[in-house]
Amino acid sequence: MNDPVPVNDSTLARAAAVIREGGLVGFPTETVYGLGANAMDATAVAGIFAVKQRPRFDPIIVHLADVSQLEQLVTGVPELARDLVDHFWPGPLTLVLPRNGNVPDIVTAGLPSVAIRLPGHPVAQRLITEAGCPIAAPSANRFGSLSPTTAGHVSEQLGDGVDMILDAGPCRVGVESTVVDLAGATPRLLRPGGLSREDLEAVVGPIEQHVAQPADDTAPKSPGLLSRHYAPRTPLSIAENLESLPAGRLGLLTLQAPANPDPFDVVETLSESGDTIEAATGFFAALHRLDSAGLERIIALPFPEAGLGLALNDRLRRAASAV
Ligand code: TXA
Ligand code: MG
């Protein structure tokens, strides 16, 4: 077991050296914890795929500490990308842009585009700055499993596979970044996430959302759209209401407390005031707890389709879909 270390000047310097030397570091971002490697080092990035047991067709997001690093990686920055960068970076927004030849093929799974974001977390920014290179990082979980929002989640899932895990407490946003594809003629929402669709559309106007088809699963445009992803080991069902529940030990994941909690052995309430931002912060941690509670089934009530509710419903649908 690889114990997370608290962040200070000396552990940060050590983590930056690990990245420079081709190793892997678990580190906090404002969305979820990432599993980082030097993005310009194909061998280091191959280590990410191995540790996560992630298929090579699933491309990885490159993290920057400064917008000026963008020019190193892309063929050009469209005006719309500039607007989005100005409004939302640093923050939970990933932009997919046409890439140049500096980016190793393994990072983009051979796609002609690269996904990039500038995380809004001081530890992530310092790590990238001190490492002196962009950092390629997926969420620091095993492929298809629940995302990590604490350093403990990282060590439980990836443990010895990682050279070092930096612990800066729980993530503020709690759900992965919103992914927007700007490599085509019109912008497309590839993954709803920590930046709400409403905030995004205030800048880009109405945006088309890519809808995953089951047939997509062999060669997905954005593999985060694979139908089963973000899944607990315990079977999870989405219920429109709490009538006619199955028998057995049940857990409930809900925005607000149910009128009758009696049928449930464990109830996880995410925001008594019904706030989807607050709910996102605790979402994955609540799912991790439910998954460790020895339940036969997790029942989840859907979130309102507004604010971060879109991202949470998206993750619930993927957690629930049949294998
Ligand atoms: O908040 C986040 O985005 C976190 C933190 C660590 O930054 N990272 C994260 O990475 O969620 P990951 O690997 O779990 O999800 C990255 C998503 C996947 O759905 C991947 O398919 C998509 O971004 N993606 C990466 N590069 C892409 C590209 N060139 N074109 C389309 N989608 C891409
Ligand atoms: Mg992930």
mmCIF file of C-alpha atoms in Angstrom, residues 36 47 105 111 124 145 151 153 163 168 182 207 217 241 249 267 275 308:
data_model
loop_
_atom_site.group_PDB
_atom_site.id
_atom_site.type_symbol
_atom_site.label_atom_id
_atom_site.label_comp_id
_atom_site.label_asym_id
_atom_site.label_seq_id
_atom_site.Cartn_x
_atom_site.Cartn_y
_atom_site.Cartn_z
ATOM 1 C CA GLY A 36 0.019 12.097 -13.727
ATOM 2 C CA GLY A 47 2.798 3.453 -17.441
ATOM 3 C CA ASP A 105 0.554 9.394 -30.194
ATOM 4 C CA LEU A 111 -6.405 10.883 -32.766
ATOM 5 C CA ALA A 124 -1.821 20.740 -9.485
ATOM 6 C CA SER A 145 -14.354 2.181 -11.662
ATOM 7 C CA ALA A 151 -6.108 10.603 -1.792
ATOM 8 C CA HIS A 153 -9.482 6.535 -2.912
ATOM 9 C CA ASP A 163 5.329 6.166 -7.234
ATOM 10 C CA ALA A 168 -4.481 17.771 -0.353
ATOM 11 C CA LEU A 182 -13.471 22.315 -30.759
ATOM 12 C CA ILE A 207 -24.143 23.392 -27.938
ATOM 13 C CA ASP A 217 -18.059 1.290 -27.675
ATOM 14 C CA ASN A 241 -39.608 6.858 -7.213
ATOM 15 C CA ARG A 249 -29.885 -4.953 1.910
ATOM 16 C CA VAL A 267 -28.919 6.471 3.078
ATOM 17 C CA ASP A 275 -27.937 22.245 -4.523
ATOM 18 C CA LEU A 308 -24.249 19.965 -12.277
#
